[in-house]
Short mmCIF file of C-alpha atoms in Angstrom, two decimals:
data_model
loop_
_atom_site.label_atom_id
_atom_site.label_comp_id
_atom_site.label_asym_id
_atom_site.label_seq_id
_atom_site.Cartn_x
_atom_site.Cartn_y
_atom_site.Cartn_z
CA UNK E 269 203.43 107.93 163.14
CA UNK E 270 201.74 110.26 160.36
CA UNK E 271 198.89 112.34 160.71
CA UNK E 272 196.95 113.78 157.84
CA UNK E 273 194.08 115.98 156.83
CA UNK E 274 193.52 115.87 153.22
CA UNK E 275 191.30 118.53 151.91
CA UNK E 276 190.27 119.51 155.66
CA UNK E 277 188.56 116.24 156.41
CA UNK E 278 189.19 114.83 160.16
CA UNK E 279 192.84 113.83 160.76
CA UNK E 280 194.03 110.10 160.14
CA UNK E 281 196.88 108.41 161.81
CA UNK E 282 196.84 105.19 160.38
CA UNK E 283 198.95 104.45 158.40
CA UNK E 284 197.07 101.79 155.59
CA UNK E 285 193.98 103.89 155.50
CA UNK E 286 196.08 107.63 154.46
CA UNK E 287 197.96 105.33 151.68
CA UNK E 288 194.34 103.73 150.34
CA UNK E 289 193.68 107.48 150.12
CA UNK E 290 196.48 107.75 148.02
CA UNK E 291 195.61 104.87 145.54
CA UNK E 292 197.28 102.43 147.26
CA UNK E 293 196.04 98.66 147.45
CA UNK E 294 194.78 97.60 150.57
CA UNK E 295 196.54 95.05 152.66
CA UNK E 296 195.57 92.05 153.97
CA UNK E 297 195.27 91.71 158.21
CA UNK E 298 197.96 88.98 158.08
CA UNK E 299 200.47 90.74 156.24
CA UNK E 300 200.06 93.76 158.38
CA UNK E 301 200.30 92.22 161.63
CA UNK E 302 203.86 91.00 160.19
CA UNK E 303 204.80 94.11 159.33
CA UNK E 304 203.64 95.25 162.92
CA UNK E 305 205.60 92.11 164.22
CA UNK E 306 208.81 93.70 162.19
CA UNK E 307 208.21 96.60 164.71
CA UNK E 308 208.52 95.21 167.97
CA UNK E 309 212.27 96.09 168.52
CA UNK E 310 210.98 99.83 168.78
CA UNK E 311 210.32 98.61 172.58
CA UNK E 312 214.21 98.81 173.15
CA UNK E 313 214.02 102.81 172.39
CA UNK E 314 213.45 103.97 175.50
CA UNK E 315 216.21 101.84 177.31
CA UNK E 316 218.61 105.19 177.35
CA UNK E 317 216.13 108.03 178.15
CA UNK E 318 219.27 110.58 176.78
CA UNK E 319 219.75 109.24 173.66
CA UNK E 320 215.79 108.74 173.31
CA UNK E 321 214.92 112.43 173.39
CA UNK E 322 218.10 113.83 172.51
CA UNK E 323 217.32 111.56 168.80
CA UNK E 324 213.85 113.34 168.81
CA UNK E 325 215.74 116.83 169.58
CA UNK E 326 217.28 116.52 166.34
CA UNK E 327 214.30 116.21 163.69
CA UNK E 328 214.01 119.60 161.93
CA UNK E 329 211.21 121.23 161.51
CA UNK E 330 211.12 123.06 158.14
CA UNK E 331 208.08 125.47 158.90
CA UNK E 332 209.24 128.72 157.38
CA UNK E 333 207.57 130.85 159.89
CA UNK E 334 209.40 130.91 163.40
CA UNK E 335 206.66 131.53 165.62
CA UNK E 336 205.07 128.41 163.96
CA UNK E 337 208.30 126.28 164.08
CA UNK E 338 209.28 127.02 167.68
CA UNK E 339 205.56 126.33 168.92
CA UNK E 340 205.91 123.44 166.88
CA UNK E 341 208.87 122.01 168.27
CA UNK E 342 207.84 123.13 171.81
CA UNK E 343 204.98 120.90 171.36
CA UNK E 344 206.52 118.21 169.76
CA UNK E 345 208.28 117.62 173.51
CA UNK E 346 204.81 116.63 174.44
CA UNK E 347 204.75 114.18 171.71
CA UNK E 348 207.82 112.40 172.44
CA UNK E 349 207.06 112.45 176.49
CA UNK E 350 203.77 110.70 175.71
CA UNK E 351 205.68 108.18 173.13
CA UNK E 352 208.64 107.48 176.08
CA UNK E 353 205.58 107.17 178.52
CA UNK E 354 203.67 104.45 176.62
CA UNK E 355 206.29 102.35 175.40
CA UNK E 356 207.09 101.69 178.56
CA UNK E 357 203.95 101.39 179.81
CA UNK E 358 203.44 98.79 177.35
CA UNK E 359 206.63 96.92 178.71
CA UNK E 360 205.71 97.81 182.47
CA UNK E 361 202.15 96.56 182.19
CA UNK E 362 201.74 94.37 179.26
CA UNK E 363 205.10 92.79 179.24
CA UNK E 364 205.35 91.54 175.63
CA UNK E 365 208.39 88.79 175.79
CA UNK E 366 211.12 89.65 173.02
CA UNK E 367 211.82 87.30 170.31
CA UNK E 368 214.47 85.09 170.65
CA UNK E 369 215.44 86.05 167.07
CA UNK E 370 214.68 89.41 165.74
CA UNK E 371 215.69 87.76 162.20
CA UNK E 372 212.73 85.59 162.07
CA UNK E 373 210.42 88.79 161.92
CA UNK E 374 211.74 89.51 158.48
CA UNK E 375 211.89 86.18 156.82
CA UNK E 376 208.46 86.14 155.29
CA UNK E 377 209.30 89.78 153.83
CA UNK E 378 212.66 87.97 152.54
CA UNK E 379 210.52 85.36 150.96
CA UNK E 380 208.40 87.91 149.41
CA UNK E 381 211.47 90.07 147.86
CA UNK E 382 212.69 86.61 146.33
CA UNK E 383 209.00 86.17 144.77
CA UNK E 384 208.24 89.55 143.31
CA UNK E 385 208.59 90.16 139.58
CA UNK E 386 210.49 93.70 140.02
CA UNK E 387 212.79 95.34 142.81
CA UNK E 388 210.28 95.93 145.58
CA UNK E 389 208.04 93.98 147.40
CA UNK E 390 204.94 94.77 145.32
CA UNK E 391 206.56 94.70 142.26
CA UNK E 392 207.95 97.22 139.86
CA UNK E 393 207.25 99.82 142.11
CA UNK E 394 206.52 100.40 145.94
CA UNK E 395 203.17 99.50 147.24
CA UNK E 396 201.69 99.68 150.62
CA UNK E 397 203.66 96.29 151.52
CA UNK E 398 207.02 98.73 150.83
CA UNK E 399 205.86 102.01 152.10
CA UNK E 400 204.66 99.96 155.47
CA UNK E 401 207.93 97.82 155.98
CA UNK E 402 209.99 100.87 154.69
CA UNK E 403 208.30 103.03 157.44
CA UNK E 404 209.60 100.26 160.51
CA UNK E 405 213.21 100.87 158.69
CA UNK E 406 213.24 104.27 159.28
CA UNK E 407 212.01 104.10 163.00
CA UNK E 408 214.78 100.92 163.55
CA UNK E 409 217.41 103.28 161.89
CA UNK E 410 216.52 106.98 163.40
CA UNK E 411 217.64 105.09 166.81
CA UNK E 412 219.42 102.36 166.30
CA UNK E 413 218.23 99.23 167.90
CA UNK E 414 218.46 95.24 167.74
CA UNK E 415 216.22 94.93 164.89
CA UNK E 416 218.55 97.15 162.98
CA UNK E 417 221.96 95.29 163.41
CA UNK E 418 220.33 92.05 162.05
CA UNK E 419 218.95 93.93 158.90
CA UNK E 420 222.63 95.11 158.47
CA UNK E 421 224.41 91.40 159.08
CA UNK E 422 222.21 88.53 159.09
CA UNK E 423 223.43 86.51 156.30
CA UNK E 424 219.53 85.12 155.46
CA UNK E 425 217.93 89.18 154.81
CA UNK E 426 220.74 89.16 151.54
CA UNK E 427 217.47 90.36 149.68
CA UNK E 428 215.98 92.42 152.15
CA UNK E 429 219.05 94.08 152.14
CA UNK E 430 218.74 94.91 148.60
CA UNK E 431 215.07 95.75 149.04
CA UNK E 432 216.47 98.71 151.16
CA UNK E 433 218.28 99.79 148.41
CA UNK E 434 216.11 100.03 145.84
CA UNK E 435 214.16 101.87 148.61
CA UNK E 436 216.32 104.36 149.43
CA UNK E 437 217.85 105.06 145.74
CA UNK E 438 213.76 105.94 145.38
CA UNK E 439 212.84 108.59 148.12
CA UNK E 440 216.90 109.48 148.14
CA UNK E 441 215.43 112.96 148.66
CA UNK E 442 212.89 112.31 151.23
CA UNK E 443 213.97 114.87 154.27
CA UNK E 444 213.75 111.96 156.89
CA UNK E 445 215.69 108.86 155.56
CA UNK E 446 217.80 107.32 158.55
CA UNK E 447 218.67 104.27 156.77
CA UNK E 448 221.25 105.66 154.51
CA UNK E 449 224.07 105.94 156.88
CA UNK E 450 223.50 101.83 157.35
CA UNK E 451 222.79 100.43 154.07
CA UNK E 452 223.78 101.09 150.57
CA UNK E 453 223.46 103.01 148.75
CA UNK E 454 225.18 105.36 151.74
CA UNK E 455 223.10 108.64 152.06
CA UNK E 456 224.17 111.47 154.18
CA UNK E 457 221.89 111.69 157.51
CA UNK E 458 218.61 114.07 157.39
CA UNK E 459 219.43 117.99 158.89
CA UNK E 460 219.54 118.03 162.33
CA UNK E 461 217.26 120.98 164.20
CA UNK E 462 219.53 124.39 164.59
CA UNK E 463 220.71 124.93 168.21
CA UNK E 464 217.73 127.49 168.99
CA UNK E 465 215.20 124.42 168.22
CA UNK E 466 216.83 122.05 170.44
CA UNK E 467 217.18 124.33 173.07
CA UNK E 468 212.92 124.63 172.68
CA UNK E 469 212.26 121.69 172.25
CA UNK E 470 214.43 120.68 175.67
CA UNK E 471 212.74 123.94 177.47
CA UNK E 472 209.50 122.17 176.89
CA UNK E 473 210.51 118.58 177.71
CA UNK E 474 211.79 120.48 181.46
CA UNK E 475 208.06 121.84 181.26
CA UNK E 476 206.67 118.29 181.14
CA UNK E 477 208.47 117.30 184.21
CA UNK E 478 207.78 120.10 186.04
CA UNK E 479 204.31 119.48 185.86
CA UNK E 480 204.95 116.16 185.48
CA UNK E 481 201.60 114.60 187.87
CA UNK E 482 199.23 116.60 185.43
CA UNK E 483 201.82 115.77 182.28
CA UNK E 484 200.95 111.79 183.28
CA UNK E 485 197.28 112.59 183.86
CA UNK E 486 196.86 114.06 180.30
CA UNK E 487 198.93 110.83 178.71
CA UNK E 488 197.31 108.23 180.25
CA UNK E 489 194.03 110.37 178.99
CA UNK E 490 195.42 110.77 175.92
CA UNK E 491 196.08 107.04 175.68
CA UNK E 492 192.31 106.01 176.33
CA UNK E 493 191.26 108.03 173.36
CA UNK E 494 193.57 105.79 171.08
CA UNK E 495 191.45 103.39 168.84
CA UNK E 496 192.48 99.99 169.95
#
């Protein structure tokens, strides 16, 4: 999820309204709630708690100073406790039922590849339709999940596949691509955190669950905040 301040204005976290700020067209509700629809396999993340946070251990933080990196990444535990926390809240108390086929979810994108006049979905470059779906292939890819494997092999994404490539071959330098150890054009994996950032980063996680009544108290107070 992205947060910005842009010229010390409040911070944003959604996604369409920091790329309208940014020039980008607007997009409609239905297309985003298929894009959000695209995202529901992120609900399998949690399912091995190791490889969950040990995938979040990994992200590097390029902050120059150390101080700043290492409170950074000591924090960032807190992030990814309250992320492991409400997804499965969401699956504990909501319950959302999984689709059947996790290939339907990316049809009507396929459609719209085979309909554009250029190599992405909005054309001859990416718009917020790309940068959106784009942003769900990154989370599917930075831990693998269902919705991954049938990007990779279901015979009817052909285009979609392409899509991805066209994608990737654009923001080949962008310091958190996943995707390119699963689709072509192959792309060596982002930097993984040094040894000494991991090892903060799990020190604070240990921190969490130590104080882990209050930890819950300040996520579930956290999660009432949220904008619905």
């Amino acid at each position: 999820m992205p947060a910005v301040s842009i010229d010390g204005k409040p911070w944003q976290i959604d996604s369409t309204k920091i790329l309208e700020k940014f020039d980008f067209d607007p997009i409609s509700d239905k297309e985003l709630r298929l894009v959000q629809n695209a995202w529901q396999s992120v609900l399998q993340r949690p399912r091995n708690p190791l490889r969950f946070f040990s995938g979040f251990a990994r992200i590097q933080n390029p902050e120059p100073i150390p101080f700043r990196r290492y409170a950074s990444h000591f924090a960032f535990s807190f992030i990814c406790f309250y992320m492991f926390a409400l997804i499965n809240f969401i699956k504990i108390v909501i319950r959302p039922k999984p689709p059947v086929d996790f290939g339907e979810q990316f049809l009507y994108w396929e459609q719209v590849v085979a309909d554009s006049d250029g190599p992405f979905l909005d054309g001859a470059g990416p718009g917020t339709r790309d940068m959106l779906l784009f942003g769900v292939v990154q989370c599917h890819a930075s831990i693998p999940v269902a919705a991954l494997h049938v990007l990779r092999d279901d015979a009817r994404l052909d285009g979609l596949r392409r899509w991805i490539g066209h994608m990737q071959a654009r923001f080949k330098d962008h310091p958190h691509l996943y995707s390119g150890a699963y689709f072509e054009p192959a792309l060596p994996q982002p930097v993984t955190a040094n040894f000494d950032q991991r090892l903060i980063f799990y020190f604070g996680l240990l921190t969490l669950f130590a104080l882990f009544p209050l930890t819950l108290v300040l996520v579930f107070v956290l999660m009432k905040r949220v904008p619905r």
